[in-house]
Short mmCIF file of C-alpha atoms in Angstrom, two decimals:
data_model
loop_
_atom_site.label_atom_id
_atom_site.label_comp_id
_atom_site.label_asym_id
_atom_site.label_seq_id
_atom_site.Cartn_x
_atom_site.Cartn_y
_atom_site.Cartn_z
CA MET A 16 -53.14 9.25 -2.17
CA ALA A 17 -50.59 12.08 -2.43
CA THR A 18 -51.70 15.22 -4.27
CA ALA A 19 -49.71 16.88 -7.05
CA THR A 20 -48.26 19.43 -4.64
CA GLU A 21 -46.97 16.67 -2.36
CA LEU A 22 -45.14 14.76 -5.08
CA PRO A 23 -41.41 15.45 -5.55
CA ALA A 24 -40.26 17.31 -8.61
CA PRO A 25 -38.76 15.29 -11.47
CA GLY A 26 -35.17 14.28 -10.66
CA GLN A 27 -35.58 15.27 -6.99
CA ASP A 28 -35.56 12.65 -4.20
CA PRO A 29 -38.21 12.84 -1.50
CA LYS A 30 -36.88 13.81 1.94
CA LEU A 31 -38.00 12.01 5.06
CA HIS A 32 -38.11 14.13 8.20
CA THR A 33 -37.84 12.25 11.49
CA LYS A 34 -37.27 13.38 15.04
CA LYS A 35 -33.70 13.02 16.24
CA LEU A 36 -32.09 13.61 19.61
CA PRO A 37 -29.43 16.34 19.23
CA THR A 38 -25.81 15.74 20.15
CA VAL A 39 -25.98 18.45 22.81
CA ALA A 40 -28.57 16.36 24.62
CA LEU A 41 -26.23 13.36 24.65
CA LEU A 42 -23.49 15.51 26.14
CA GLY A 43 -25.92 16.77 28.75
CA ILE A 44 -26.87 13.19 29.64
CA ALA A 45 -23.19 12.33 30.05
CA VAL A 46 -22.57 15.31 32.34
CA VAL A 47 -25.63 14.52 34.47
CA ALA A 48 -24.66 10.83 34.67
CA LEU A 49 -21.11 11.66 35.83
CA GLY A 50 -22.45 14.21 38.34
CA LEU A 51 -24.91 11.73 39.85
CA SER A 52 -22.25 9.03 39.92
CA ALA A 53 -19.73 11.32 41.64
CA ALA A 54 -22.31 12.41 44.20
CA LEU A 55 -23.24 8.80 44.93
CA VAL A 56 -19.67 7.47 45.18
CA TYR A 57 -18.03 10.32 47.06
CA GLY A 58 -21.10 11.02 49.16
CA ALA A 59 -21.26 7.44 50.39
CA GLY A 60 -17.45 7.09 50.46
CA ILE A 61 -17.49 3.75 48.64
CA GLY A 62 -14.78 4.25 46.01
CA ASN A 63 -12.69 6.54 43.83
CA TRP A 64 -12.81 7.96 40.29
CA VAL A 65 -12.75 4.51 38.70
CA LEU A 66 -16.05 3.57 40.32
CA VAL A 67 -17.37 7.01 39.34
CA LEU A 68 -16.65 6.23 35.68
CA VAL A 69 -18.21 2.76 35.87
CA ILE A 70 -21.43 3.92 37.54
CA GLY A 71 -21.50 7.00 35.30
CA LEU A 72 -21.30 4.77 32.21
CA ILE A 73 -24.23 2.68 33.43
CA LEU A 74 -26.30 5.77 34.15
CA TYR A 75 -25.36 7.26 30.78
CA LEU A 76 -26.48 4.16 28.89
CA ALA A 77 -29.76 4.11 30.80
CA GLY A 78 -30.30 7.82 30.17
CA VAL A 79 -29.54 7.49 26.45
CA TYR A 80 -32.02 4.63 26.09
CA ILE A 81 -34.79 6.51 27.90
CA ALA A 82 -34.24 9.79 26.02
CA VAL A 83 -33.90 8.25 22.55
CA ASN A 84 -36.83 5.92 23.16
CA ALA A 85 -39.04 8.89 24.00
CA ILE A 86 -38.04 10.91 20.92
CA GLU A 87 -36.89 8.50 18.18
CA GLY A 88 -38.53 5.23 19.14
CA ARG A 89 -37.54 1.87 20.61
CA ARG A 90 -35.57 0.65 17.58
CA SER A 91 -33.41 3.73 17.41
CA ALA A 92 -32.97 3.62 21.20
CA ARG A 93 -31.55 0.11 21.00
CA ASN A 94 -29.25 1.15 18.18
CA ARG A 95 -27.99 4.25 20.04
CA THR A 96 -27.50 2.29 23.28
CA TRP A 97 -25.50 -0.49 21.68
CA SER A 98 -23.43 2.02 19.71
CA ALA A 99 -22.64 3.89 22.94
CA LEU A 100 -21.77 0.61 24.65
CA ILE A 101 -19.39 -0.38 21.82
CA HIS A 102 -17.67 3.01 21.85
CA SER A 103 -17.39 2.87 25.64
CA ALA A 104 -15.82 -0.59 25.44
CA PHE A 105 -13.28 0.75 22.95
CA VAL A 106 -12.40 3.63 25.27
CA LEU A 107 -12.05 1.26 28.23
CA ALA A 108 -9.75 -0.98 26.17
CA VAL A 109 -7.57 1.94 25.09
CA LEU A 110 -7.33 3.58 28.52
CA PRO A 111 -4.93 0.99 30.02
CA LEU A 112 -2.62 1.31 27.01
CA VAL A 113 -2.65 5.11 27.22
CA SER A 114 -2.06 4.88 30.97
CA VAL A 115 0.96 2.60 30.51
CA VAL A 116 2.48 4.83 27.83
CA TRP A 117 1.92 7.98 29.87
CA THR A 118 3.38 6.38 33.01
CA LEU A 119 6.46 5.18 31.14
CA ILE A 120 7.08 8.57 29.55
CA SER A 121 6.41 10.63 32.68
CA LYS A 122 8.48 8.48 35.04
CA GLY A 123 11.09 7.32 32.55
CA ALA A 124 12.08 10.76 31.33
CA ASP A 125 13.99 11.56 34.54
CA ARG A 126 17.10 9.61 33.50
CA LEU A 127 17.06 10.15 29.74
CA ASP A 128 20.62 11.46 29.69
CA GLY A 129 24.02 10.57 28.33
CA ASN A 130 25.15 9.00 31.59
CA PHE A 131 22.31 6.47 31.53
CA PHE A 132 23.01 5.37 27.96
CA GLY A 133 26.81 5.59 28.18
CA THR A 134 27.69 3.90 31.46
CA SER A 135 27.00 0.65 33.29
CA MET A 136 26.23 -0.21 36.91
CA ASN A 137 29.76 -1.44 37.59
CA ASN A 138 31.14 0.07 40.84
CA ILE A 139 27.92 2.06 41.43
CA GLY A 140 26.92 2.22 45.08
CA ALA A 141 23.53 2.70 46.71
CA ARG A 142 24.18 6.43 47.28
CA ASP A 143 25.50 7.10 43.79
CA PRO A 144 22.91 8.84 41.57
CA ASP A 145 24.82 7.92 38.39
CA GLY A 146 24.94 4.59 36.64
CA GLY A 147 23.17 3.49 33.51
CA ALA A 148 21.96 0.62 31.36
CA TYR A 149 24.57 0.58 28.61
CA HIS A 150 25.59 -2.98 29.53
CA ALA A 151 21.93 -4.07 29.59
CA ILE A 152 21.21 -2.52 26.19
CA ILE A 153 24.20 -4.31 24.67
CA GLY A 154 23.10 -7.58 26.24
CA THR A 155 19.51 -7.26 24.99
CA LEU A 156 20.58 -6.44 21.44
CA GLU A 157 23.05 -9.33 21.28
CA GLN A 158 20.80 -11.94 22.90
CA VAL A 159 17.68 -11.06 20.93
CA GLY A 160 19.73 -10.69 17.73
CA ILE A 161 21.28 -14.16 18.10
CA ALA A 162 17.90 -15.66 18.98
CA ALA A 163 16.36 -14.03 15.89
CA LEU A 164 19.14 -15.36 13.65
CA ILE A 165 18.44 -18.85 14.95
CA THR A 166 14.65 -18.88 15.02
CA ILE A 167 13.57 -16.81 12.01
CA PRO A 168 15.02 -19.18 9.35
CA LEU A 169 13.97 -22.28 11.31
CA GLY A 170 10.46 -20.99 11.94
CA ILE A 171 9.82 -19.88 8.37
CA LEU A 172 11.22 -23.10 6.90
CA ALA A 173 9.15 -25.22 9.30
CA ALA A 174 6.00 -23.30 8.35
CA ILE A 175 6.77 -23.66 4.63
CA TYR A 176 7.19 -27.41 5.08
CA ILE A 177 3.89 -27.72 6.97
CA VAL A 178 1.89 -25.72 4.41
CA GLU A 179 3.55 -26.55 1.10
CA TYR A 180 5.12 -29.99 1.52
CA GLY A 181 3.86 -31.60 4.72
CA ARG A 182 1.63 -34.62 4.48
CA GLY A 183 0.72 -37.36 6.90
CA ARG A 184 1.64 -38.10 10.50
CA PHE A 185 4.99 -36.29 10.57
CA THR A 186 3.32 -32.93 9.85
CA PHE A 187 0.77 -33.60 12.58
CA VAL A 188 3.56 -34.33 15.05
CA ILE A 189 5.36 -31.08 14.16
CA ARG A 190 2.21 -29.03 14.53
CA PHE A 191 1.39 -30.74 17.83
CA PHE A 192 4.80 -30.01 19.36
CA VAL A 193 4.65 -26.42 18.12
CA ASP A 194 1.29 -26.03 19.89
CA VAL A 195 2.77 -27.51 23.07
CA MET A 196 5.81 -25.20 22.90
CA THR A 197 3.52 -22.18 22.56
CA GLY A 198 2.33 -22.63 26.14
CA ILE A 199 5.73 -23.33 27.72
CA PRO A 200 6.50 -20.88 30.56
CA SER A 201 9.69 -18.90 30.14
CA ILE A 202 11.15 -20.35 33.33
CA VAL A 203 10.87 -23.85 31.86
CA ALA A 204 12.78 -22.77 28.74
CA GLY A 205 15.48 -21.31 30.98
CA LEU A 206 15.71 -24.50 33.02
CA PHE A 207 15.99 -26.58 29.86
CA VAL A 208 18.91 -24.52 28.54
CA LEU A 209 20.48 -24.50 32.01
CA ALA A 210 20.34 -28.29 32.26
CA PHE A 211 21.46 -28.92 28.68
CA TRP A 212 23.79 -26.14 27.57
CA VAL A 213 25.18 -24.61 30.77
CA LEU A 214 25.69 -27.82 32.75
CA ILE A 215 26.50 -30.30 29.96
CA VAL A 216 27.78 -28.53 26.83
CA SER A 217 29.51 -25.41 28.16
CA PRO A 218 32.05 -27.33 30.31
CA TRP A 219 33.56 -28.71 27.07
CA PHE A 220 34.63 -25.17 26.14
CA ASN A 221 35.44 -23.88 29.64
CA ASP A 222 38.00 -26.31 31.13
CA GLY A 223 35.32 -28.57 32.56
CA LYS A 224 33.43 -25.78 34.40
CA PRO A 225 29.85 -24.72 33.67
CA ALA A 226 29.68 -21.15 32.37
CA PHE A 227 26.92 -18.57 32.08
CA SER A 228 26.79 -16.58 28.84
CA GLY A 229 24.61 -14.39 26.71
CA PHE A 230 24.51 -17.12 24.07
CA ALA A 231 22.82 -19.44 26.56
CA ALA A 232 20.20 -16.76 27.15
CA ALA A 233 19.75 -16.46 23.37
CA LEU A 234 19.10 -20.22 23.17
CA ALA A 235 16.44 -19.95 25.86
CA LEU A 236 14.81 -17.04 24.05
CA SER A 237 14.89 -19.08 20.83
CA VAL A 238 12.78 -21.77 22.47
CA LEU A 239 10.19 -19.11 23.28
CA MET A 240 10.29 -17.39 19.89
CA LEU A 241 10.14 -20.44 17.64
CA PRO A 242 6.50 -21.54 18.13
CA THR A 243 5.19 -18.00 17.63
CA ILE A 244 7.06 -17.61 14.36
CA VAL A 245 6.00 -21.04 13.09
CA ARG A 246 2.31 -20.59 13.85
CA SER A 247 2.04 -17.01 12.57
CA THR A 248 3.95 -17.82 9.38
CA GLU A 249 1.85 -20.93 8.82
CA GLU A 250 -1.38 -18.96 9.08
CA MET A 251 -0.10 -16.25 6.73
CA LEU A 252 1.00 -18.78 4.12
CA ARG A 253 -2.42 -20.44 4.21
CA LEU A 254 -4.03 -17.07 3.45
CA VAL A 255 -2.16 -16.77 0.13
CA PRO A 256 -4.75 -17.43 -2.64
CA ALA A 257 -4.34 -20.75 -4.44
CA PRO A 258 -4.72 -19.15 -7.92
CA LEU A 259 -1.38 -17.37 -7.39
CA ARG A 260 0.37 -20.70 -6.99
CA GLU A 261 -1.57 -22.31 -9.83
CA GLY A 262 -0.79 -19.43 -12.20
CA SER A 263 2.91 -19.72 -11.40
CA TYR A 264 2.86 -23.49 -11.93
CA ALA A 265 1.00 -23.02 -15.23
CA LEU A 266 3.88 -20.84 -16.46
CA GLY A 267 6.34 -23.61 -15.70
CA VAL A 268 7.88 -22.04 -12.60
CA PRO A 269 9.30 -24.63 -10.17
CA LYS A 270 7.64 -25.04 -6.81
CA TRP A 271 10.60 -23.76 -4.78
CA LYS A 272 10.81 -20.61 -6.88
CA THR A 273 7.05 -20.10 -6.64
CA ILE A 274 7.31 -20.23 -2.87
CA LEU A 275 10.31 -17.90 -2.84
CA LYS A 276 9.07 -15.35 -5.39
CA ILE A 277 5.28 -15.47 -5.06
CA VAL A 278 4.08 -17.02 -1.80
CA ILE A 279 6.50 -15.50 0.71
CA PRO A 280 6.37 -11.91 -0.69
CA THR A 281 2.57 -12.05 -0.63
CA ALA A 282 2.49 -13.19 2.99
CA LEU A 283 5.48 -11.08 4.07
CA PRO A 284 3.61 -8.35 6.04
CA GLY A 285 1.89 -10.95 8.22
CA ILE A 286 5.10 -12.93 8.64
CA VAL A 287 6.94 -9.81 9.78
CA THR A 288 4.19 -9.08 12.30
CA GLY A 289 4.57 -12.55 13.82
CA ILE A 290 8.35 -12.19 13.94
CA MET A 291 8.13 -8.83 15.71
CA LEU A 292 5.67 -10.26 18.24
CA SER A 293 8.13 -13.02 19.06
CA ILE A 294 11.02 -10.54 19.30
CA ALA A 295 8.99 -8.31 21.62
CA ARG A 296 8.26 -11.27 23.87
CA ALA A 297 11.89 -12.36 23.90
CA ALA A 298 13.14 -8.85 24.68
CA GLY A 299 10.88 -8.66 27.72
CA GLU A 300 11.77 -12.01 29.27
CA THR A 301 13.63 -11.94 32.59
CA ALA A 302 13.67 -15.47 34.02
CA PRO A 303 15.71 -17.18 31.25
CA VAL A 304 18.36 -14.43 31.31
CA LEU A 305 18.61 -14.64 35.09
CA LEU A 306 18.99 -18.43 35.02
CA VAL A 307 21.52 -18.91 32.23
CA ALA A 308 23.22 -15.52 31.73
CA GLY A 309 23.59 -14.57 35.37
CA GLY A 310 23.22 -10.85 34.89
CA SER A 311 26.33 -8.72 35.13
CA ALA A 312 26.67 -5.07 36.12
CA ALA A 313 29.71 -4.64 33.86
CA ILE A 314 29.83 -4.22 30.10
CA ASN A 315 30.36 -7.49 28.21
CA PHE A 316 30.46 -7.39 24.42
CA ASN A 317 31.19 -11.13 24.09
CA PRO A 318 27.95 -13.16 24.28
CA PHE A 319 29.89 -16.44 24.33
CA SER A 320 31.92 -15.75 27.47
CA ALA A 321 31.09 -14.63 31.03
CA GLN A 322 27.87 -13.27 32.45
CA GLN A 323 25.74 -10.76 30.62
CA GLY A 324 22.73 -8.62 31.52
CA SER A 325 19.64 -7.43 29.67
CA LEU A 326 17.17 -4.57 29.92
CA SER A 327 14.39 -6.70 31.37
CA LEU A 328 16.74 -8.10 34.00
CA PHE A 329 18.04 -4.59 34.70
CA VAL A 330 14.46 -3.39 35.34
CA PHE A 331 13.88 -6.33 37.68
CA GLN A 332 17.05 -5.69 39.63
CA GLN A 333 16.59 -1.94 39.92
CA ALA A 334 12.94 -2.25 40.90
CA GLY A 335 13.97 -4.36 43.89
CA ASP A 336 16.99 -2.27 44.85
CA ALA A 337 16.87 -0.34 48.13
CA SER A 338 18.59 2.73 46.66
CA ARG A 339 16.39 5.79 46.22
CA PHE A 340 17.95 6.30 42.78
CA ALA A 341 17.03 2.81 41.55
CA PRO A 342 13.34 3.38 40.65
CA ALA A 343 14.25 6.14 38.18
CA ARG A 344 16.74 3.81 36.47
CA ALA A 345 14.10 1.06 36.31
CA TRP A 346 11.49 3.33 34.68
CA THR A 347 13.97 4.70 32.15
CA ALA A 348 15.14 1.18 31.27
CA ALA A 349 11.52 0.10 30.77
CA LEU A 350 10.91 3.10 28.50
CA THR A 351 14.10 2.26 26.58
CA LEU A 352 12.98 -1.34 26.10
CA VAL A 353 9.57 -0.29 24.77
CA ALA A 354 11.15 2.30 22.48
CA LEU A 355 13.64 -0.27 21.18
CA VAL A 356 10.90 -2.75 20.31
CA LEU A 357 8.87 0.05 18.69
CA ILE A 358 11.82 1.14 16.52
CA LEU A 359 12.48 -2.45 15.41
CA THR A 360 8.79 -2.96 14.60
CA ILE A 361 8.56 0.21 12.50
CA ALA A 362 11.77 -0.66 10.63
CA ALA A 363 10.55 -4.20 9.93
CA LYS A 364 7.17 -2.94 8.72
CA LEU A 365 8.81 -0.47 6.33
CA LEU A 366 11.11 -3.20 5.02
CA ALA A 367 8.21 -5.60 4.50
CA ARG A 368 6.17 -2.94 2.69
CA ARG A 369 9.09 -2.20 0.39
CA ASN A 370 9.68 -5.84 -0.57
CA ARG A 371 6.13 -7.11 -0.99
CA ILE A 372 4.51 -7.73 -4.37
CA PRO A 373 2.61 -4.64 -5.62
CA ARG A 374 -1.09 -5.06 -6.32
#
């Protein structure tokens, strides 16, 4: 039994003192683990710095478990080891993303100039250091913009029908075909538009001759964007609490107005995220544009007539070009494409935040 001197004063909590491994010791274990790993890998000549990090991580986890088990106990050792493993997994997951961003910025900054953004590749030879992606930027904006105008209303309306109105076999059929379309390769979407629009429909408007166009590429991108928008919007609409709908119905608000004023604004941030994911995928597709738009080195502002390029196709072409100036153009075009998608995503997020229902 505790004596009077051992009892805590009134209003004062008792303090438990336990042994704890200091942070400096963990840093020391990490340094020793990396040193041993480097000595093993480079001494035996069996790999590079990647293998050093992998073996060093394994040694670090083993060292942490042994040290913490000796000082804090087995339970705390398991907790520290699993925490270190989770943090290490997070770092390993982030490293590829950081590496991609750093590579794009470091290699794509060489051609960030007015000539790249203000000229095309028309009449640019293999020994010409100039030439830019102005025609490809115009093509990407027009093709993705047209595809978004087609698919966003269709996708949102289809999701609203499935969640709010759909009943029976017809809804099951729609959901089934949306699931099937989700896994369609981009080359198949391009072949479908090539067989239907370019070879059958376009001759009606081009004196009986098939014609490539940016609009055909937009149709192919629409096939790829539609299932993503439908599924993401459907899931977001299902997350809207039922009491919001019931409260609106109890006030006598019609169903269509409840969906328009209550359901969609509540689910808008998630819907916008799904739309931006589909736009990012469409902007990065190369095969459909190559099949049905042809890819032109000249500037073409008319998406309904003649061939048209895109940034993804420009990267593909420049990456395979024999000119020593082509790789710099390819990296800058890739950086431009990523920056364009990032700007559109930020703008869409700000718009969705502004128009959603306040809590």
